[in-house]
Short mmCIF file of C-alpha atoms in Angstrom, two decimals:
data_model
loop_
_atom_site.label_atom_id
_atom_site.label_comp_id
_atom_site.label_asym_id
_atom_site.label_seq_id
_atom_site.Cartn_x
_atom_site.Cartn_y
_atom_site.Cartn_z
CA GLU P 1079 0.68 -7.96 16.88
CA PRO P 1080 -1.39 -4.77 16.49
CA GLU P 1081 -3.18 -4.31 13.18
CA VAL P 1082 -5.09 -1.62 11.36
CA THR P 1083 -8.79 -2.44 11.25
CA GLN P 1084 -11.47 -1.17 8.87
CA THR P 1085 -15.25 -1.24 8.88
CA PRO P 1086 -17.36 -2.18 7.10
CA SER P 1087 -15.69 -4.82 4.97
CA HIS P 1088 -18.22 -4.22 2.20
CA GLN P 1089 -20.48 -1.22 1.64
CA VAL P 1090 -23.13 -1.01 -1.05
CA THR P 1091 -24.69 2.37 -1.71
CA GLN P 1092 -26.78 4.22 -4.25
CA MET P 1093 -25.24 6.88 -6.45
CA GLY P 1094 -25.49 10.28 -4.78
CA GLN P 1095 -25.53 8.92 -1.24
CA GLU P 1096 -22.98 9.76 1.41
CA VAL P 1097 -20.74 7.06 2.79
CA ILE P 1098 -18.33 7.01 5.70
CA LEU P 1099 -15.55 4.47 5.78
CA ARG P 1100 -13.99 3.83 9.16
CA CYS P 1101 -10.49 2.89 10.17
CA VAL P 1102 -8.78 2.26 13.48
CA PRO P 1103 -5.03 2.81 13.01
CA ILE P 1104 -2.36 1.17 15.13
CA SER P 1105 -2.51 2.90 18.48
CA ASN P 1106 0.90 4.58 18.69
CA HIS P 1107 0.96 5.67 15.03
CA LEU P 1108 0.76 9.32 14.15
CA TYR P 1109 0.49 9.30 10.36
CA PHE P 1110 -2.62 8.11 8.59
CA TYR P 1111 -3.41 7.46 4.95
CA TRP P 1112 -6.19 6.46 2.60
CA TYR P 1113 -5.60 4.64 -0.67
CA ARG P 1114 -7.98 3.12 -3.15
CA GLN P 1115 -7.78 0.40 -5.74
CA ILE P 1116 -10.27 0.24 -8.58
CA LEU P 1117 -10.74 -3.34 -9.76
CA GLY P 1118 -7.88 -4.35 -12.02
CA GLN P 1119 -5.92 -1.16 -11.44
CA LYS P 1120 -3.07 -0.08 -9.20
CA VAL P 1121 -3.31 1.06 -5.61
CA GLU P 1122 -3.61 4.87 -5.66
CA PHE P 1123 -2.90 7.38 -2.92
CA LEU P 1124 -5.78 9.58 -1.83
CA VAL P 1125 -4.72 11.52 1.25
CA SER P 1126 -2.35 11.62 4.19
CA PHE P 1127 -3.15 13.07 7.62
CA TYR P 1128 -0.95 14.14 10.50
CA ASN P 1129 -1.49 16.28 13.58
CA ASN P 1130 -5.18 16.70 12.77
CA GLU P 1131 -4.70 18.08 9.33
CA ILE P 1132 -4.21 16.90 5.78
CA SER P 1133 -0.53 16.63 4.88
CA GLU P 1134 -0.95 15.78 1.22
CA LYS P 1135 -3.77 14.89 -1.12
CA SER P 1136 -3.99 13.60 -4.66
CA GLU P 1137 -6.01 14.90 -7.58
CA ILE P 1138 -8.57 12.20 -6.86
CA PHE P 1139 -9.27 13.71 -3.43
CA ASP P 1140 -11.63 16.46 -4.54
CA ASP P 1141 -14.29 18.39 -2.63
CA GLN P 1142 -16.47 15.29 -2.42
CA PHE P 1143 -13.95 13.65 -0.10
CA SER P 1144 -13.09 14.54 3.47
CA VAL P 1145 -11.19 12.91 6.31
CA GLU P 1146 -11.53 13.23 10.01
CA ARG P 1147 -10.07 11.90 13.20
CA PRO P 1148 -13.13 12.36 15.40
CA ASP P 1149 -11.56 10.82 18.51
CA GLY P 1150 -8.31 9.28 19.64
CA SER P 1151 -8.77 6.05 17.76
CA ASN P 1152 -10.86 6.41 14.60
CA PHE P 1153 -9.88 7.82 11.23
CA THR P 1154 -12.69 8.25 8.73
CA LEU P 1155 -13.05 8.88 5.02
CA LYS P 1156 -16.31 10.48 3.90
CA ILE P 1157 -17.56 10.65 0.37
CA ARG P 1158 -20.40 13.19 0.24
CA SER P 1159 -22.15 12.22 -2.96
CA THR P 1160 -20.94 8.94 -4.36
CA LYS P 1161 -20.46 8.37 -8.07
CA LEU P 1162 -20.31 5.09 -9.97
CA GLU P 1163 -16.58 5.59 -10.48
CA ASP P 1164 -16.02 5.69 -6.71
CA SER P 1165 -16.57 1.92 -6.66
CA ALA P 1166 -13.25 0.52 -5.44
CA MET P 1167 -11.42 -1.09 -2.56
CA TYR P 1168 -10.44 1.56 -0.02
CA PHE P 1169 -7.42 0.90 2.16
CA CYS P 1170 -6.46 2.72 5.31
CA ALA P 1171 -2.84 2.72 6.44
CA SER P 1172 -0.89 4.10 9.38
CA SER P 1173 2.75 4.59 10.26
CA ASP P 1174 4.89 5.87 13.11
CA GLY P 1175 7.15 7.98 10.92
CA GLY P 1176 10.24 5.79 11.32
CA ARG P 1177 13.10 6.29 13.72
CA LEU P 1178 16.54 7.80 13.64
CA GLY P 1179 18.95 5.71 15.65
CA THR P 1180 21.17 7.52 18.08
CA ALA P 1181 24.56 5.87 18.50
CA SER P 1182 24.71 4.16 15.15
CA GLY P 1183 22.86 6.82 13.19
CA THR P 1184 20.76 4.22 11.45
CA VAL P 1185 17.29 4.98 10.22
CA GLU P 1186 14.35 2.67 10.57
CA ALA P 1187 12.26 3.25 7.53
CA ASP P 1188 8.83 4.72 7.94
CA THR P 1189 6.65 1.73 7.11
CA GLN P 1190 2.98 1.94 6.37
CA TYR P 1191 0.75 -0.81 7.72
CA PHE P 1192 -2.45 -1.48 5.85
CA GLY P 1193 -5.94 -2.43 6.91
CA PRO P 1194 -7.91 -5.19 5.18
CA GLY P 1195 -9.84 -2.72 3.07
CA THR P 1196 -13.48 -1.75 2.54
CA ARG P 1197 -15.03 -2.72 -0.76
CA LEU P 1198 -17.32 0.12 -1.83
CA THR P 1199 -19.91 -0.64 -4.49
CA VAL P 1200 -21.89 2.28 -5.90
CA LEU P 1201 -25.04 1.32 -7.81
CA ALA L 1446 6.58 12.97 -10.36
CA GLN L 1447 7.62 9.52 -9.27
CA ARG L 1448 6.58 6.34 -11.04
CA VAL L 1449 6.92 2.62 -10.39
CA THR L 1450 6.79 0.08 -13.20
CA GLN L 1451 6.21 -3.64 -12.83
CA PRO L 1452 6.32 -4.98 -16.39
CA GLU L 1453 4.85 -8.42 -15.70
CA LYS L 1454 1.20 -8.85 -14.75
CA LEU L 1455 1.62 -12.57 -14.21
CA LEU L 1456 4.67 -14.68 -13.52
CA SER L 1457 4.20 -18.42 -13.45
CA VAL L 1458 7.03 -20.64 -12.18
CA PHE L 1459 7.44 -24.21 -11.04
CA LYS L 1460 8.05 -25.04 -7.41
CA GLY L 1461 11.76 -24.98 -6.71
CA ALA L 1462 12.55 -22.67 -9.63
CA PRO L 1463 14.15 -19.26 -9.11
CA VAL L 1464 11.91 -16.22 -9.05
CA GLU L 1465 12.60 -12.65 -10.10
CA LEU L 1466 9.87 -10.04 -9.96
CA LYS L 1467 10.92 -6.90 -11.75
CA CYS L 1468 10.46 -3.36 -10.48
CA ASN L 1469 11.80 -0.17 -12.03
CA TYR L 1470 11.25 3.30 -10.76
CA SER L 1471 11.69 6.89 -11.78
CA TYR L 1472 12.38 9.56 -9.20
CA SER L 1473 14.95 12.33 -9.25
CA GLY L 1474 15.78 12.15 -5.53
CA SER L 1475 16.71 9.30 -3.18
CA PRO L 1476 13.72 7.01 -2.92
CA GLU L 1477 12.76 4.46 -0.33
CA LEU L 1478 11.62 1.24 -1.95
CA PHE L 1479 9.33 -1.42 -0.59
CA TRP L 1480 7.83 -4.71 -1.63
CA TYR L 1481 4.34 -5.47 -0.36
CA VAL L 1482 2.62 -8.84 -0.74
CA GLN L 1483 -1.08 -9.61 -0.80
CA TYR L 1484 -2.07 -13.23 -0.26
CA SER L 1485 -5.52 -14.34 -1.35
CA ARG L 1486 -8.23 -12.39 0.54
CA GLN L 1487 -5.70 -10.83 2.91
CA ARG L 1488 -4.40 -7.33 3.46
CA LEU L 1489 -1.33 -5.76 1.91
CA GLN L 1490 1.63 -6.79 4.05
CA LEU L 1491 5.13 -5.40 4.02
CA LEU L 1492 7.56 -7.97 2.68
CA LEU L 1493 10.80 -6.01 2.31
CA ARG L 1494 12.16 -2.49 2.51
CA HIS L 1495 15.44 -1.61 0.87
CA ILE L 1496 16.79 0.37 3.79
CA SER L 1497 16.73 -2.70 6.03
CA ARG L 1498 18.67 -4.92 3.60
CA GLU L 1499 16.93 -7.95 5.03
CA SER L 1500 15.78 -11.30 3.72
CA ILE L 1501 12.22 -12.27 4.48
CA LYS L 1502 10.79 -15.71 3.62
CA GLY L 1503 13.83 -16.25 1.43
CA PHE L 1504 13.17 -13.12 -0.65
CA THR L 1505 15.78 -10.45 -1.20
CA ALA L 1506 15.81 -7.21 -3.15
CA ASP L 1507 18.70 -4.91 -3.94
CA LEU L 1508 18.31 -1.27 -4.86
CA ASN L 1509 20.27 -0.57 -8.03
CA LYS L 1510 20.38 3.19 -8.42
CA GLY L 1511 22.22 3.00 -11.74
CA GLU L 1512 19.47 0.91 -13.30
CA THR L 1513 16.75 2.44 -11.10
CA SER L 1514 15.57 -1.05 -10.21
CA PHE L 1515 14.51 -2.94 -7.10
CA HIS L 1516 13.89 -6.46 -8.33
CA LEU L 1517 12.60 -9.08 -5.92
CA LYS L 1518 14.34 -12.44 -5.99
CA LYS L 1519 14.05 -15.84 -4.41
CA PRO L 1520 16.27 -18.80 -5.33
CA PHE L 1521 13.65 -21.53 -4.86
CA ALA L 1522 9.93 -20.79 -5.19
CA GLN L 1523 7.44 -22.40 -2.81
CA GLU L 1524 3.73 -22.95 -3.34
CA GLU L 1525 2.94 -20.60 -0.47
CA ASP L 1526 4.69 -17.79 -2.34
CA SER L 1527 1.74 -17.57 -4.73
CA ALA L 1528 0.34 -14.08 -4.22
CA MET L 1529 0.15 -10.58 -5.64
CA TYR L 1530 3.37 -8.59 -5.22
CA TYR L 1531 3.49 -4.81 -5.31
CA CYS L 1532 6.58 -2.65 -5.54
CA ALA L 1533 6.18 0.76 -3.94
CA LEU L 1534 8.21 3.93 -3.62
CA SER L 1535 8.25 6.61 -0.95
CA THR L 1536 10.06 9.92 -1.18
CA GLY L 1537 10.69 10.12 2.56
CA THR L 1538 9.29 9.88 6.02
CA ALA L 1539 5.52 10.02 6.21
CA SER L 1540 5.23 10.42 2.45
CA LYS L 1541 2.70 8.71 0.25
CA LEU L 1542 3.48 5.40 -1.36
CA THR L 1543 3.46 5.21 -5.13
CA PHE L 1544 2.64 1.67 -6.20
CA GLY L 1545 3.33 -0.34 -9.30
CA THR L 1546 0.52 -2.25 -10.96
CA GLY L 1547 1.53 -5.47 -9.25
CA THR L 1548 2.68 -8.88 -10.42
CA ARG L 1549 0.76 -12.03 -9.67
CA LEU L 1550 3.17 -14.84 -8.85
CA GLN L 1551 1.81 -18.30 -9.49
CA VAL L 1552 3.90 -21.22 -8.23
CA THR L 1553 2.84 -24.55 -9.66
CA LEU L 1554 3.90 -28.11 -8.89
#
C-alpha cells in the first residue's frame, strides 16, 4: 500500500538556521498539507497546497515559512530562520480530494494520509 | 471557527471492558468527522470517517448532530487497542483538519 514518506526523521539545527523538511506524497494525490505538533500539544494545521499554490494557511505559517513542490514527487517545507519555538514534530499529509459516485451519488470522503513525521529540534 | 474537544487525556480500561472515547465539536456547517489513531512510534492512521459508516477493528462512531458529538466506541477492548486517538474535523473536500488534543487509551490486563 502506498504511503507518504518524510525525510529526515529527526533534524537538529541551531536557532537562526534554515531547514528544509521533505515529503513524498502518495503518487496520485493532488492535495498536500503540512501540520505540526509541539510536544504535549495538539496537531495544528500549517498550510495546504494544490495546483502549485497555497490553498490555505494558518496564522502560524508566517513569512518565515514557505512550501514548494520542486518536482513531480517532492513537497517541501522551508523554515528560513528557525526559532526555539519551531521545535516540534512536523507531519506531511496528502489526499486525492475524495470522489463523487455516479450512479449511487455517494461521496467517498476526502481522506488525508499522513507521513511518519520529522522531529525538528532547534537549539 | 471550528473546534474539536476531547475531554479525556487518558482513558484506562481493562481488557474486555467497553470503551468510549469522547469527541465533541463546534462548527456551524456540516462537518466531516474522522478518528485517527497513532500507535507507539507510528504515524497517524485513519481509523474511521463518519461518512463511511463503517466499523474498523471493532470500533464504531456515530455522528450526533444534535449533541455535536462523534464518540468512538468498542464493546470489548483489546491490548492492541492501546494507542493515542485523535478526533478531527474537516469542513469539506481538501480542507484542513482540525484536531482535538487526543486521548491516550491504555488497555490493561
